[in-house]
Amino acid sequence: MRKNLLKLLSITVLLLTFGNSNAINVGVNLKAAGYDIEPTPERQFPPSMLRTKNNSHATLDSFENPETCAGCHPKQYEGWRGSMHSNSWNDPIFQAEFKKGLNATDGKIFNLCAGCHSPIGVLTGTVSWDKKTNEFSVSEKAARGVTCDVCHSISGAVPLADTVSSEHGNGSHIIDVDTHIKYGPLKNSKSPYHETQYSELHTKANLCASCHNIIHPENGVGVERTYDEWRTSAYAQNEIVCQDCHMNSVEVAIQIAKTLKRPETFVNQKARLDGKASTLGTEKHSVVHLHEFVGGNAIISAIMEPKNLRKRQHADIARKRLAHATELKVDLNQRSDDLFEIDVDVHNVGAGHNLPTSLTQVRHIWIEATITDDEGNVLFETGKLDSHHDFDEEKTVVFKTWAVDKDGNDTHDPWAITAIVRDTTIPPKGHSKHNFVFANKHNSKKLNIDVKLNYRSASQHVAEDLLGHDAPIMPVIKMNHFSKSFTNSTGEWKEEVKSYKSLEAEIENN
């Protein structure tokens, strides 16, 4: 008996040891993973996957200024100018978080973050961080962020076998810095200024995946998984890619989401997408993409230069995209125990990725609900901001992820994440239903229900953690709104029909 028990214990210890030694590396390519990998000719900028074609040396002369491109591509330039691509380096929240991470990791995350936020700086060695002063040094071209030449010099993607987790991500672009060939999605493109080459990669979501799929280099946790969220969606199944929605107008994106059809199928119906790709172009194309790259970030472009009309336009476009991303369904029911309940069902109808996406431990979408009676008494309330412009996550329905560090403590810092312990984000074409119960304490014959779906890029707590107590108030953007009254005059609760004047006032207030 004792002999068998010892044998069993030995097997158990062996299994536990084996499990623990492999658990941290599940899904991670050990040859590519880690912060301490030394640069090689094949992997020049670890832990980023960014590399140059033929392992060539890049200089600032390898890249044009965006204004040079604007000479023949003014439409594309105007779209890019003021976009988050153009602000990817100068974004103050990014820089504050980046400095925090560099100090926490002794600079080890530098290339990983800068490889996507200032690829020219990393490729040319013209962006750096001084540990003593905690300040950045960056060349003018490198500070322009993700420029025209960054994307149109991409000649390929790093083989998946060489990446951290056999997936696109962590800056896995191959940049041609030798030829000045401009790679793009048009097969018949010609230019008197530069060579052009058709690139199938530029027609696929894989192009965007490189910087919109971020995997922790040490433990393989998905820090940002926008590409993976799309990859398993109905959009991907219908060959609708990132560029179809984020490089076309909001109106086009709405039609794509409704029909799950590519923009070429309704090019002449709701929007004029066809035209010439440049002022010198001779060929007409069915779709000429805008280069606004607008998602849900309505904050950074606006607060960086509040008087800049173009940047304010990007913020307005972001708000419009958010306003068309969801549907809100609300039902009122009286239960047999005389309590009432409202069912709130949030549908992701307009985004080809989860809501929210990207740094989902930082971004919030939440339900704010208030129920009052005909005397104005509050019968139920949730999701209200307090005096510090925050809300109690424990008492609020929030769509986000919760991440922890190695000690099991909550963290919003990407470099510190060891696990995602909860995920309430809503997948594409998915929905999330929630039930709220309340009592009609005063036996009112009228109940007023007001439900808002709100979005915020970061909590006030996170903003002040990064920018100090003088941080701007993080604006709350109303994605959707349900406001109706129900009356009971015949023993049955019915929706109150609003007068024309009250409808006019509601429209004006919204």
Tab-separated table of C-alpha atoms in Angstrom, residues 340 370-374 376-381 437-444 446-448:
chain	number	residue	atom	x	y	z
A	340	PHE	CA	-40.439	44.709	-12.458
A	370	THR	CA	-32.259	55.211	-14.794
A	371	ILE	CA	-35.859	54.319	-13.994
A	372	THR	CA	-38.184	56.889	-12.443
A	373	ASP	CA	-41.894	57.078	-11.668
A	374	ASP	CA	-44.372	59.845	-12.498
A	376	GLY	CA	-39.658	61.735	-10.429
A	377	ASN	CA	-38.654	59.211	-7.761
A	378	VAL	CA	-35.634	57.147	-8.790
A	379	LEU	CA	-36.585	53.460	-8.653
A	380	PHE	CA	-33.394	52.087	-10.142
A	381	GLU	CA	-30.055	53.472	-11.245
A	437	VAL	CA	-34.903	44.105	-11.384
A	438	PHE	CA	-36.625	46.914	-9.475
A	439	ALA	CA	-39.717	47.629	-7.386
A	440	ASN	CA	-42.438	50.136	-8.171
A	441	LYS	CA	-42.263	51.445	-4.608
A	442	HIS	CA	-45.043	54.025	-4.880
A	443	ASN	CA	-47.389	52.026	-7.119
A	444	SER	CA	-47.005	54.606	-9.840
A	446	LYS	CA	-46.189	55.554	-15.075
A	447	LEU	CA	-42.603	54.337	-15.405
A	448	ASN	CA	-39.893	56.240	-17.270
